[in-house]
Amino acid sequence: MIDSHDIYCIGTIGKPHGVKGEVNFRFVDDVFDREDADYLFLMVEGIAVPFFIEEYRFRGEETALIKFEDIDTQQQAAALTGCEVFYPRGNAEEDAPVSWASVVDFELFDNATQRVAGRIAGVDDTTINLLFELDNGQLVPATPELITHIDVGQRRVSMDIPEGLLDL
């Protein structure tokens, strides 16, 4: 069984495209293309199930059409609509750039206090200022100037969080 810490969400399956089993895939991280993935995990009824990629093609900056092995009809593709898509953390190369989607569920470590400020529950990129959404409800600006280190193995983002920010 796959541990939830071993995968991270990179998008969602949309409606079927055509009648041969292709689906629309809205992604927030194109790691599946950069790392040449053979499979992705789809969350089906609460279980991470591997689906092998037969082929895919981009439709835009945030969407692709994807065909999974053994999904050959519109009905089979429709059953996947709404499934979250996950990528295995272990498949990313060590020196590959870390994506914002991949740091969800990492600890946020405050260098000044030498304490964990919280766990990153989400990344808000809907505004010009990128924000880490912590599990305690706090928002922390995720600017490169403040981030000092990202340790994928320890699942930790170290930051110089401005004094008083966590007290708001």
mmCIF file of N, CA, C and O in Angstrom, residues 11-27 42 57 59 62-68 71 73-85:
data_model
loop_
_atom_site.group_PDB
_atom_site.id
_atom_site.type_symbol
_atom_site.label_atom_id
_atom_site.label_comp_id
_atom_site.label_asym_id
_atom_site.label_seq_id
_atom_site.Cartn_x
_atom_site.Cartn_y
_atom_site.Cartn_z
ATOM 1 N N GLY A 11 -2.600 17.192 -9.821
ATOM 2 C CA GLY A 11 -3.719 17.614 -10.654
ATOM 3 C C GLY A 11 -4.965 16.782 -10.462
ATOM 4 O O GLY A 11 -5.068 15.992 -9.524
ATOM 5 N N THR A 12 -5.886 16.952 -11.408
ATOM 6 C CA THR A 12 -7.184 16.294 -11.350
ATOM 7 C C THR A 12 -7.601 15.844 -12.748
ATOM 8 O O THR A 12 -7.352 16.543 -13.730
ATOM 9 N N ILE A 13 -8.249 14.706 -12.809
ATOM 10 C CA ILE A 13 -8.781 14.200 -14.075
ATOM 11 C C ILE A 13 -10.111 14.883 -14.345
ATOM 12 O O ILE A 13 -10.977 14.966 -13.468
ATOM 13 N N GLY A 14 -10.268 15.355 -15.570
ATOM 14 C CA GLY A 14 -11.515 15.970 -15.995
ATOM 15 C C GLY A 14 -12.348 14.992 -16.799
ATOM 16 O O GLY A 14 -12.228 13.774 -16.667
ATOM 17 N N LYS A 15 -13.159 15.534 -17.657
ATOM 18 C CA LYS A 15 -14.077 14.723 -18.467
ATOM 19 C C LYS A 15 -13.322 13.935 -19.538
ATOM 20 O O LYS A 15 -12.215 14.295 -19.939
ATOM 21 N N PRO A 16 -13.961 12.867 -20.040
ATOM 22 C CA PRO A 16 -13.363 12.121 -21.151
ATOM 23 C C PRO A 16 -13.237 12.996 -22.390
ATOM 24 O O PRO A 16 -13.986 13.965 -22.570
ATOM 25 N N HIS A 17 -12.283 12.647 -23.219
ATOM 26 C CA HIS A 17 -12.100 13.333 -24.492
ATOM 27 C C HIS A 17 -12.219 12.279 -25.591
ATOM 28 O O HIS A 17 -11.383 11.385 -25.698
ATOM 29 N N GLY A 18 -13.267 12.352 -26.351
ATOM 30 C CA GLY A 18 -13.482 11.366 -27.407
ATOM 31 C C GLY A 18 -14.027 10.063 -26.854
ATOM 32 O O GLY A 18 -14.512 9.997 -25.730
ATOM 33 N N VAL A 19 -13.910 9.013 -27.664
ATOM 34 C CA VAL A 19 -14.515 7.736 -27.299
ATOM 35 C C VAL A 19 -13.487 6.618 -27.111
ATOM 36 O O VAL A 19 -13.847 5.473 -26.896
ATOM 37 N N LYS A 20 -12.201 6.938 -27.163
ATOM 38 C CA LYS A 20 -11.163 5.897 -27.090
ATOM 39 C C LYS A 20 -10.435 5.856 -25.745
ATOM 40 O O LYS A 20 -9.372 5.279 -25.627
ATOM 41 N N GLY A 21 -10.998 6.494 -24.706
ATOM 42 C CA GLY A 21 -10.431 6.379 -23.378
ATOM 43 C C GLY A 21 -9.543 7.525 -22.925
ATOM 44 O O GLY A 21 -9.012 7.483 -21.820
ATOM 45 N N GLU A 22 -9.359 8.552 -23.744
ATOM 46 C CA GLU A 22 -8.564 9.697 -23.319
ATOM 47 C C GLU A 22 -9.342 10.534 -22.317
ATOM 48 O O GLU A 22 -10.568 10.590 -22.355
ATOM 49 N N VAL A 23 -8.592 11.185 -21.400
ATOM 50 C CA VAL A 23 -9.209 12.081 -20.429
ATOM 51 C C VAL A 23 -8.474 13.414 -20.422
ATOM 52 O O VAL A 23 -7.300 13.497 -20.778
ATOM 53 N N ASN A 24 -9.203 14.445 -20.029
ATOM 54 C CA ASN A 24 -8.591 15.749 -19.799
ATOM 55 C C ASN A 24 -7.904 15.701 -18.446
ATOM 56 O O ASN A 24 -8.466 15.189 -17.478
ATOM 57 N N PHE A 25 -6.716 16.239 -18.376
ATOM 58 C CA PHE A 25 -5.933 16.246 -17.149
ATOM 59 C C PHE A 25 -5.513 17.676 -16.868
ATOM 60 O O PHE A 25 -4.772 18.272 -17.634
ATOM 61 N N ARG A 26 -6.032 18.237 -15.787
ATOM 62 C CA ARG A 26 -5.654 19.592 -15.366
ATOM 63 C C ARG A 26 -4.569 19.431 -14.304
ATOM 64 O O ARG A 26 -4.810 18.854 -13.256
ATOM 65 N N PHE A 27 -3.364 19.926 -14.603
ATOM 66 C CA PHE A 27 -2.236 19.717 -13.700
ATOM 67 C C PHE A 27 -1.723 21.031 -13.129
ATOM 68 O O PHE A 27 -1.888 22.090 -13.724
ATOM 69 N N LEU A 42 -3.804 7.504 -9.266
ATOM 70 C CA LEU A 42 -5.103 8.150 -9.182
ATOM 71 C C LEU A 42 -5.758 7.709 -7.892
ATOM 72 O O LEU A 42 -5.674 6.526 -7.526
ATOM 73 N N ARG A 57 -0.591 14.353 -24.513
ATOM 74 C CA ARG A 57 -0.210 15.533 -25.294
ATOM 75 C C ARG A 57 -0.784 16.757 -24.594
ATOM 76 O O ARG A 57 -1.854 16.702 -23.989
ATOM 77 N N ARG A 59 -2.470 20.355 -24.078
ATOM 78 C CA ARG A 59 -3.499 21.189 -24.708
ATOM 79 C C ARG A 59 -3.308 22.645 -24.343
ATOM 80 O O ARG A 59 -3.913 23.511 -24.934
ATOM 81 N N GLU A 62 -1.754 24.353 -18.616
ATOM 82 C CA GLU A 62 -2.206 23.646 -17.416
ATOM 83 C C GLU A 62 -3.080 22.436 -17.723
ATOM 84 O O GLU A 62 -3.668 21.854 -16.809
ATOM 85 N N THR A 63 -3.189 22.060 -18.982
ATOM 86 C CA THR A 63 -4.027 20.918 -19.327
ATOM 87 C C THR A 63 -3.328 20.019 -20.349
ATOM 88 O O THR A 63 -2.519 20.474 -21.154
ATOM 89 N N ALA A 64 -3.664 18.746 -20.261
ATOM 90 C CA ALA A 64 -3.151 17.759 -21.209
ATOM 91 C C ALA A 64 -4.245 16.732 -21.451
ATOM 92 O O ALA A 64 -5.168 16.575 -20.635
ATOM 93 N N LEU A 65 -4.146 16.049 -22.555
ATOM 94 C CA LEU A 65 -4.980 14.881 -22.816
ATOM 95 C C LEU A 65 -4.102 13.681 -22.521
ATOM 96 O O LEU A 65 -2.952 13.620 -22.972
ATOM 97 N N ILE A 66 -4.626 12.758 -21.747
ATOM 98 C CA ILE A 66 -3.822 11.610 -21.345
ATOM 99 C C ILE A 66 -4.602 10.324 -21.596
ATOM 100 O O ILE A 66 -5.811 10.269 -21.408
ATOM 101 N N LYS A 67 -3.885 9.322 -22.048
ATOM 102 C CA LYS A 67 -4.463 7.999 -22.310
ATOM 103 C C LYS A 67 -3.725 7.010 -21.427
ATOM 104 O O LYS A 67 -2.510 6.897 -21.480
ATOM 105 N N PHE A 68 -4.481 6.333 -20.552
ATOM 106 C CA PHE A 68 -3.912 5.323 -19.683
ATOM 107 C C PHE A 68 -4.107 3.941 -20.301
ATOM 108 O O PHE A 68 -5.086 3.691 -21.006
ATOM 109 N N ILE A 71 -7.590 1.651 -20.368
ATOM 110 C CA ILE A 71 -8.760 2.535 -20.358
ATOM 111 C C ILE A 71 -9.041 2.837 -21.828
ATOM 112 O O ILE A 71 -8.364 3.665 -22.440
ATOM 113 N N THR A 73 -12.412 2.956 -23.388
ATOM 114 C CA THR A 73 -13.732 3.422 -23.796
ATOM 115 C C THR A 73 -14.065 4.732 -23.082
ATOM 116 O O THR A 73 -13.469 5.073 -22.052
ATOM 117 N N GLN A 74 -15.033 5.415 -23.616
ATOM 118 C CA GLN A 74 -15.497 6.654 -23.001
ATOM 119 C C GLN A 74 -16.071 6.372 -21.608
ATOM 120 O O GLN A 74 -15.881 7.160 -20.681
ATOM 121 N N GLN A 75 -16.735 5.244 -21.444
ATOM 122 C CA GLN A 75 -17.324 4.898 -20.155
ATOM 123 C C GLN A 75 -16.232 4.648 -19.101
ATOM 124 O O GLN A 75 -16.362 5.079 -17.952
ATOM 125 N N GLN A 76 -15.172 3.944 -19.476
ATOM 126 C CA GLN A 76 -14.079 3.703 -18.539
ATOM 127 C C GLN A 76 -13.409 5.030 -18.164
ATOM 128 O O GLN A 76 -13.065 5.256 -17.005
ATOM 129 N N ALA A 77 -13.236 5.904 -19.152
ATOM 130 C CA ALA A 77 -12.624 7.209 -18.900
ATOM 131 C C ALA A 77 -13.514 8.059 -18.000
ATOM 132 O O ALA A 77 -13.030 8.752 -17.104
ATOM 133 N N ALA A 78 -14.819 7.993 -18.212
ATOM 134 C CA ALA A 78 -15.754 8.781 -17.406
ATOM 135 C C ALA A 78 -15.694 8.383 -15.933
ATOM 136 O O ALA A 78 -15.893 9.218 -15.049
ATOM 137 N N ALA A 79 -15.394 7.123 -15.659
ATOM 138 C CA ALA A 79 -15.299 6.660 -14.271
ATOM 139 C C ALA A 79 -14.136 7.315 -13.530
ATOM 140 O O ALA A 79 -14.116 7.344 -12.298
ATOM 141 N N LEU A 80 -13.177 7.872 -14.261
ATOM 142 C CA LEU A 80 -12.015 8.521 -13.647
ATOM 143 C C LEU A 80 -12.229 10.015 -13.401
ATOM 144 O O LEU A 80 -11.418 10.660 -12.734
ATOM 145 N N THR A 81 -13.311 10.561 -13.931
ATOM 146 C CA THR A 81 -13.581 11.994 -13.795
ATOM 147 C C THR A 81 -13.583 12.403 -12.323
ATOM 148 O O THR A 81 -14.229 11.768 -11.499
ATOM 149 N N GLY A 82 -12.833 13.445 -12.028
ATOM 150 C CA GLY A 82 -12.754 13.970 -10.672
ATOM 151 C C GLY A 82 -11.675 13.359 -9.803
ATOM 152 O O GLY A 82 -11.419 13.850 -8.699
ATOM 153 N N CYS A 83 -11.024 12.300 -10.273
ATOM 154 C CA CYS A 83 -9.962 11.675 -9.482
ATOM 155 C C CYS A 83 -8.761 12.611 -9.383
ATOM 156 O O CYS A 83 -8.353 13.218 -10.369
ATOM 157 N N GLU A 84 -8.208 12.710 -8.182
ATOM 158 C CA GLU A 84 -6.969 13.453 -8.012
ATOM 159 C C GLU A 84 -5.826 12.602 -8.547
ATOM 160 O O GLU A 84 -5.844 11.372 -8.421
ATOM 161 N N VAL A 85 -4.824 13.266 -9.124
ATOM 162 C CA VAL A 85 -3.673 12.591 -9.715
ATOM 163 C C VAL A 85 -2.446 12.877 -8.852
ATOM 164 O O VAL A 85 -2.191 14.029 -8.493
#
